[in-house]
């Protein structure tokens, strides 16, 4: 779809975002808080090379040999938010770096979106607070595309028995047994269909032999 | 005077005739046993002497020399008491002028001090081998008669005590013989006390177990505590086709040697289910001891070996299973002898998905991090996992399903399994194998041909799910079994798709 993912090359969700954007054959931008010759964390050196090879961009406001200084990390986030059309916060603790990016986003009049979480969960404190302050609530890839203004009118075209199973999948993980009961089909057939859906990116299997619906197909 | 009495002994499952040579001569009164006897045979002189005395015969103080020929094989056990006693009686001229020839008669049995003949282990293989070696009559403890009822072409006589044997030799009494046919025994089949009907829900796992039973595949069940892994595994034997006579004999032979036959059993007619605890040692798993005894894997011959909580087993212990899983037999080498026992078993293993046990569980949160889970899964080595075709995750059944209507009964599933097994037997007549699980790579190429469409699907699966290459052959084998269950000649796309679903480790834990 040509959506470029911007992140900070840090550990965790940053790394995941960069890797997956390349995996999906998209380009990606990493904005770092030190000189271009001083990648932090060092284990992402390889990743930074891959990003360039893939036609992506590593961006820094500092001179190439500028050392790594922790105090500069939060400030770097203003560039991330400035370059983006939409800021999506997956998880954020109380006083997290991603909250800072989101705040910059509010200031810069960007769209900010969060994935909600359980209020008792530490990692959801920041995102839930942002939601309270007016961020958009996102539950699926479709929501993100809506925010970015992409039209989504491609319906999944499936033949009868596949559609049956697909329609019974949702965001809540279900076991094969439950699905087979719902669609009233034999286990062997459900297993076969689920696999075909998985290959087509319409379903995803989770540990514990449970399946959820995948929104990828709507893209 | 010298007398020679025949007896039998076993080297593993192979028997040989022992000549018990007894010489009683004048000299210092002493008993000497030569011919590599172990402690239990050396002690037999005390039992024999007292048993003879208590049977009403008086032994004079003479020099008694007993040789157990062939003298270069180490012998073990108390089953030579009876032939020694008979030999001593002959040599001391306490019995003479009998009206039986002992040319083709062998004696086996342990004596009590009062002359009673006690049960010993390994009687069934002894009798089978005796028949092979040309023995016509064999006298055994009465208590062992049940296991030999099926034998033909050899007279198996059960004796209760020493006096009865002596009277038999004089022709005064007839010893008891027991006969019954395979039909009679197998009819008595006391049906398994368990049934798949007892398991509520779990249709997915049941289907996987059905495929297992049909194709002889090994299976790994992954699930959180209390999800029913053990319960499901125990029921696997109820859907495997019944033992035939040959299999039953083989299995009974091993249990006879190990002494694990039940008192009321003729032959073992239900498939064995062995579930050793995870603290088991290598030698009790594969067999061992000074004179090697069959281990758990041999006791599970023609049945199921269930390793519960396989991740808790000692890694070295699991690795020794690798060859037996391929060869279907185990060769144990010890200082004195090298023995081979058969061990054609289906392996069912179960484990938790992670150290806390709740990874992927729908009702409780897992507290492990990805590293812990990876480490836990790595407890099973690649080569070991290579020998397990099907991996499936078991999820706990929710409460409202517990009182749902009952599932299919074992006998119904067994019918389908038997059909699929017959198809395989016919197909592999020339290959000297019986099930899909035994296919080697060359045979897979020959018998598991797939069309272009299926090939394409496999290719996509490889890329999308990052399947390991070792999964390829397993998927084909499972797909073959699924097709056989359906009674379809060629493997189709839908069979491949279903087969991949039974490789959850490849799908979810491989990265």
PDB file of C-alpha atoms in Angstrom, chain A residues 47-202:
ATOM      1  CA  UNK A  47      19.163  -3.884  10.987  1.00  0.00           C
ATOM      2  CA  UNK A  48      20.222  -0.343  10.094  1.00  0.00           C
ATOM      3  CA  UNK A  49      22.241  -1.692   7.174  1.00  0.00           C
ATOM      4  CA  UNK A  50      19.287  -3.756   6.037  1.00  0.00           C
ATOM      5  CA  UNK A  51      17.039  -0.690   6.165  1.00  0.00           C
ATOM      6  CA  UNK A  52      19.382   1.182   3.851  1.00  0.00           C
ATOM      7  CA  UNK A  53      19.756  -1.776   1.504  1.00  0.00           C
ATOM      8  CA  UNK A  54      16.003  -1.967   1.346  1.00  0.00           C
ATOM      9  CA  UNK A  55      15.796   1.608   0.172  1.00  0.00           C
ATOM     10  CA  UNK A  56      14.875   3.007   3.561  1.00  0.00           C
ATOM     11  CA  UNK A  57      16.330   5.885   5.517  1.00  0.00           C
ATOM     12  CA  UNK A  58      18.298   6.417   8.712  1.00  0.00           C
ATOM     13  CA  UNK A  59      17.980   9.980   9.877  1.00  0.00           C
ATOM     14  CA  UNK A  60      19.810  11.931  12.557  1.00  0.00           C
ATOM     15  CA  UNK A  61      19.977  15.586  13.505  1.00  0.00           C
ATOM     16  CA  UNK A  62      23.521  15.122  14.793  1.00  0.00           C
ATOM     17  CA  UNK A  63      26.970  14.901  13.230  1.00  0.00           C
ATOM     18  CA  UNK A  64      28.041  11.366  12.221  1.00  0.00           C
ATOM     19  CA  UNK A  65      30.324  10.750  15.195  1.00  0.00           C
ATOM     20  CA  UNK A  66      28.185  12.335  17.864  1.00  0.00           C
ATOM     21  CA  UNK A  67      28.212   9.989  20.892  1.00  0.00           C
ATOM     22  CA  UNK A  68      25.169   8.287  22.350  1.00  0.00           C
ATOM     23  CA  UNK A  69      23.566  10.351  25.068  1.00  0.00           C
ATOM     24  CA  UNK A  70      20.435   9.175  26.797  1.00  0.00           C
ATOM     25  CA  UNK A  71      19.073  12.638  27.487  1.00  0.00           C
ATOM     26  CA  UNK A  72      18.673  13.271  23.752  1.00  0.00           C
ATOM     27  CA  UNK A  73      16.329  10.371  23.149  1.00  0.00           C
ATOM     28  CA  UNK A  74      13.035  12.046  24.126  1.00  0.00           C
ATOM     29  CA  UNK A  75      13.816  15.100  22.039  1.00  0.00           C
ATOM     30  CA  UNK A  76      14.416  12.968  18.962  1.00  0.00           C
ATOM     31  CA  UNK A  77      10.784  11.915  19.124  1.00  0.00           C
ATOM     32  CA  UNK A  78       9.598  15.297  17.882  1.00  0.00           C
ATOM     33  CA  UNK A  79      11.102  14.453  14.485  1.00  0.00           C
ATOM     34  CA  UNK A  80       9.390  11.105  14.412  1.00  0.00           C
ATOM     35  CA  UNK A  81       6.003  12.669  15.030  1.00  0.00           C
ATOM     36  CA  UNK A  82       6.684  15.524  12.657  1.00  0.00           C
ATOM     37  CA  UNK A  83       7.407  13.197   9.752  1.00  0.00           C
ATOM     38  CA  UNK A  84       4.402  10.999  10.376  1.00  0.00           C
ATOM     39  CA  UNK A  85       0.799  11.349   9.280  1.00  0.00           C
ATOM     40  CA  UNK A  86      -0.419   9.132  12.033  1.00  0.00           C
ATOM     41  CA  UNK A  87       1.149   8.259  15.350  1.00  0.00           C
ATOM     42  CA  UNK A  88       0.162   4.834  16.618  1.00  0.00           C
ATOM     43  CA  UNK A  89       0.993   3.924  20.203  1.00  0.00           C
ATOM     44  CA  UNK A  90       0.856   0.183  20.811  1.00  0.00           C
ATOM     45  CA  UNK A  91       1.782   0.082  24.488  1.00  0.00           C
ATOM     46  CA  UNK A  92       2.988   2.762  26.853  1.00  0.00           C
ATOM     47  CA  UNK A  93       3.776   2.788  30.537  1.00  0.00           C
ATOM     48  CA  UNK A  94       3.369   5.762  32.800  1.00  0.00           C
ATOM     49  CA  UNK A  95       6.037   8.255  31.556  1.00  0.00           C
ATOM     50  CA  UNK A  96       6.960   6.294  28.472  1.00  0.00           C
ATOM     51  CA  UNK A  97       8.867   7.546  25.411  1.00  0.00           C
ATOM     52  CA  UNK A  98       5.976   6.762  23.136  1.00  0.00           C
ATOM     53  CA  UNK A  99       3.708   9.035  25.188  1.00  0.00           C
ATOM     54  CA  UNK A 100       6.184  11.822  24.523  1.00  0.00           C
ATOM     55  CA  UNK A 101       5.980  11.192  20.791  1.00  0.00           C
ATOM     56  CA  UNK A 102       2.199  11.242  21.005  1.00  0.00           C
ATOM     57  CA  UNK A 103       2.246  14.544  22.903  1.00  0.00           C
ATOM     58  CA  UNK A 104       4.465  16.046  20.205  1.00  0.00           C
ATOM     59  CA  UNK A 105       1.939  14.690  17.758  1.00  0.00           C
ATOM     60  CA  UNK A 106      -0.912  16.514  19.509  1.00  0.00           C
ATOM     61  CA  UNK A 107       1.113  19.713  19.399  1.00  0.00           C
ATOM     62  CA  UNK A 108       1.928  19.231  15.734  1.00  0.00           C
ATOM     63  CA  UNK A 109      -1.779  18.598  14.988  1.00  0.00           C
ATOM     64  CA  UNK A 110      -1.189  15.056  13.813  1.00  0.00           C
ATOM     65  CA  UNK A 111      -3.563  12.153  14.135  1.00  0.00           C
ATOM     66  CA  UNK A 112      -2.733  10.136  17.237  1.00  0.00           C
ATOM     67  CA  UNK A 113      -4.102   6.647  17.749  1.00  0.00           C
ATOM     68  CA  UNK A 114      -3.743   4.074  20.503  1.00  0.00           C
ATOM     69  CA  UNK A 115      -4.556   0.441  21.044  1.00  0.00           C
ATOM     70  CA  UNK A 116      -6.538   0.219  24.274  1.00  0.00           C
ATOM     71  CA  UNK A 117      -5.652  -2.190  27.038  1.00  0.00           C
ATOM     72  CA  UNK A 118      -6.809  -3.454  30.364  1.00  0.00           C
ATOM     73  CA  UNK A 119      -6.762  -0.659  32.943  1.00  0.00           C
ATOM     74  CA  UNK A 120      -4.960  -2.876  35.429  1.00  0.00           C
ATOM     75  CA  UNK A 121      -2.136  -3.463  33.026  1.00  0.00           C
ATOM     76  CA  UNK A 122       0.979  -1.344  33.503  1.00  0.00           C
ATOM     77  CA  UNK A 123       1.762  -1.182  29.811  1.00  0.00           C
ATOM     78  CA  UNK A 124      -1.646   0.196  28.992  1.00  0.00           C
ATOM     79  CA  UNK A 125      -1.555   3.137  31.343  1.00  0.00           C
ATOM     80  CA  UNK A 126      -0.027   5.533  28.802  1.00  0.00           C
ATOM     81  CA  UNK A 127      -2.190   4.468  25.905  1.00  0.00           C
ATOM     82  CA  UNK A 128      -5.408   4.595  27.893  1.00  0.00           C
ATOM     83  CA  UNK A 129      -4.500   8.044  29.203  1.00  0.00           C
ATOM     84  CA  UNK A 130      -3.845   9.248  25.657  1.00  0.00           C
ATOM     85  CA  UNK A 131      -7.217   7.890  24.615  1.00  0.00           C
ATOM     86  CA  UNK A 132      -8.782   9.878  27.400  1.00  0.00           C
ATOM     87  CA  UNK A 133      -7.041  12.980  26.108  1.00  0.00           C
ATOM     88  CA  UNK A 134      -8.557  12.512  22.684  1.00  0.00           C
ATOM     89  CA  UNK A 135      -6.460  10.008  20.790  1.00  0.00           C
ATOM     90  CA  UNK A 136      -8.220   7.685  18.316  1.00  0.00           C
ATOM     91  CA  UNK A 137      -9.034   4.191  19.385  1.00  0.00           C
ATOM     92  CA  UNK A 138      -7.685   1.497  17.062  1.00  0.00           C
ATOM     93  CA  UNK A 139      -8.718  -2.157  17.149  1.00  0.00           C
ATOM     94  CA  UNK A 140      -7.763  -3.452  13.732  1.00  0.00           C
ATOM     95  CA  UNK A 141      -5.739  -2.619  10.664  1.00  0.00           C
ATOM     96  CA  UNK A 142      -8.942  -1.413   9.112  1.00  0.00           C
ATOM     97  CA  UNK A 143      -9.218   1.329  11.743  1.00  0.00           C
ATOM     98  CA  UNK A 144      -5.718   2.516  10.870  1.00  0.00           C
ATOM     99  CA  UNK A 145      -6.513   2.639   7.180  1.00  0.00           C
ATOM    100  CA  UNK A 146      -9.665   4.613   7.933  1.00  0.00           C
ATOM    101  CA  UNK A 147      -7.639   7.163   9.876  1.00  0.00           C
ATOM    102  CA  UNK A 148      -5.187   7.473   7.011  1.00  0.00           C
ATOM    103  CA  UNK A 149      -8.079   7.993   4.658  1.00  0.00           C
ATOM    104  CA  UNK A 150      -7.720   4.831   2.611  1.00  0.00           C
ATOM    105  CA  UNK A 151     -10.882   3.583   1.118  1.00  0.00           C
ATOM    106  CA  UNK A 152     -11.691   0.028   1.959  1.00  0.00           C
ATOM    107  CA  UNK A 153     -14.247  -1.465  -0.299  1.00  0.00           C
ATOM    108  CA  UNK A 154     -12.589  -4.666  -1.307  1.00  0.00           C
ATOM    109  CA  UNK A 155     -14.724  -7.470   0.066  1.00  0.00           C
ATOM    110  CA  UNK A 156     -13.107 -10.800   0.628  1.00  0.00           C
ATOM    111  CA  UNK A 157     -14.302 -13.175  -1.983  1.00  0.00           C
ATOM    112  CA  UNK A 158     -14.448 -16.698  -0.714  1.00  0.00           C
ATOM    113  CA  UNK A 159     -16.369 -19.690  -1.837  1.00  0.00           C
ATOM    114  CA  UNK A 160     -19.058 -21.204   0.339  1.00  0.00           C
ATOM    115  CA  UNK A 161     -17.317 -23.454   2.790  1.00  0.00           C
ATOM    116  CA  UNK A 162     -14.360 -21.130   3.240  1.00  0.00           C
ATOM    117  CA  UNK A 163     -16.645 -18.163   3.833  1.00  0.00           C
ATOM    118  CA  UNK A 164     -18.543 -20.125   6.414  1.00  0.00           C
ATOM    119  CA  UNK A 165     -15.489 -20.625   8.546  1.00  0.00           C
ATOM    120  CA  UNK A 166     -14.099 -17.164   7.873  1.00  0.00           C
ATOM    121  CA  UNK A 167     -17.336 -15.488   8.948  1.00  0.00           C
ATOM    122  CA  UNK A 168     -17.176 -17.338  12.226  1.00  0.00           C
ATOM    123  CA  UNK A 169     -13.691 -16.151  13.056  1.00  0.00           C
ATOM    124  CA  UNK A 170     -13.257 -13.019  15.123  1.00  0.00           C
ATOM    125  CA  UNK A 171     -10.655 -11.149  17.118  1.00  0.00           C
ATOM    126  CA  UNK A 172     -11.292 -13.436  20.057  1.00  0.00           C
ATOM    127  CA  UNK A 173      -9.169 -16.577  19.843  1.00  0.00           C
ATOM    128  CA  UNK A 174     -11.236 -19.733  19.320  1.00  0.00           C
ATOM    129  CA  UNK A 175     -10.138 -23.338  19.345  1.00  0.00           C
ATOM    130  CA  UNK A 176     -10.630 -25.602  16.367  1.00  0.00           C
ATOM    131  CA  UNK A 177     -13.233 -27.521  18.344  1.00  0.00           C
ATOM    132  CA  UNK A 178     -15.275 -24.405  18.967  1.00  0.00           C
ATOM    133  CA  UNK A 179     -15.100 -23.343  15.346  1.00  0.00           C
ATOM    134  CA  UNK A 180     -16.102 -26.765  14.089  1.00  0.00           C
ATOM    135  CA  UNK A 181     -19.091 -26.783  16.385  1.00  0.00           C
ATOM    136  CA  UNK A 182     -20.128 -23.344  15.218  1.00  0.00           C
ATOM    137  CA  UNK A 183     -19.967 -24.102  11.517  1.00  0.00           C
ATOM    138  CA  UNK A 184     -21.161 -27.665  11.993  1.00  0.00           C
ATOM    139  CA  UNK A 185     -18.387 -29.231   9.978  1.00  0.00           C
ATOM    140  CA  UNK A 186     -16.072 -32.159  10.626  1.00  0.00           C
ATOM    141  CA  UNK A 187     -12.782 -31.414  12.398  1.00  0.00           C
ATOM    142  CA  UNK A 188     -10.752 -32.633   9.437  1.00  0.00           C
ATOM    143  CA  UNK A 189     -12.486 -30.217   7.109  1.00  0.00           C
ATOM    144  CA  UNK A 190     -12.234 -27.277   9.498  1.00  0.00           C
ATOM    145  CA  UNK A 191      -8.533 -27.928   9.934  1.00  0.00           C
ATOM    146  CA  UNK A 192      -8.057 -27.959   6.215  1.00  0.00           C
ATOM    147  CA  UNK A 193     -10.014 -24.740   5.680  1.00  0.00           C
ATOM    148  CA  UNK A 194      -8.268 -22.950   8.526  1.00  0.00           C
ATOM    149  CA  UNK A 195      -4.952 -23.781   7.007  1.00  0.00           C
ATOM    150  CA  UNK A 196      -5.976 -22.479   3.618  1.00  0.00           C
ATOM    151  CA  UNK A 197      -7.232 -19.283   5.250  1.00  0.00           C
ATOM    152  CA  UNK A 198      -3.960 -18.987   7.110  1.00  0.00           C
ATOM    153  CA  UNK A 199      -1.959 -19.353   3.949  1.00  0.00           C
ATOM    154  CA  UNK A 200      -4.065 -16.630   2.345  1.00  0.00           C
ATOM    155  CA  UNK A 201      -3.469 -14.400   5.345  1.00  0.00           C
ATOM    156  CA  UNK A 202      -7.117 -14.400   6.380  1.00  0.00           C
TER     157      UNK A 202
END
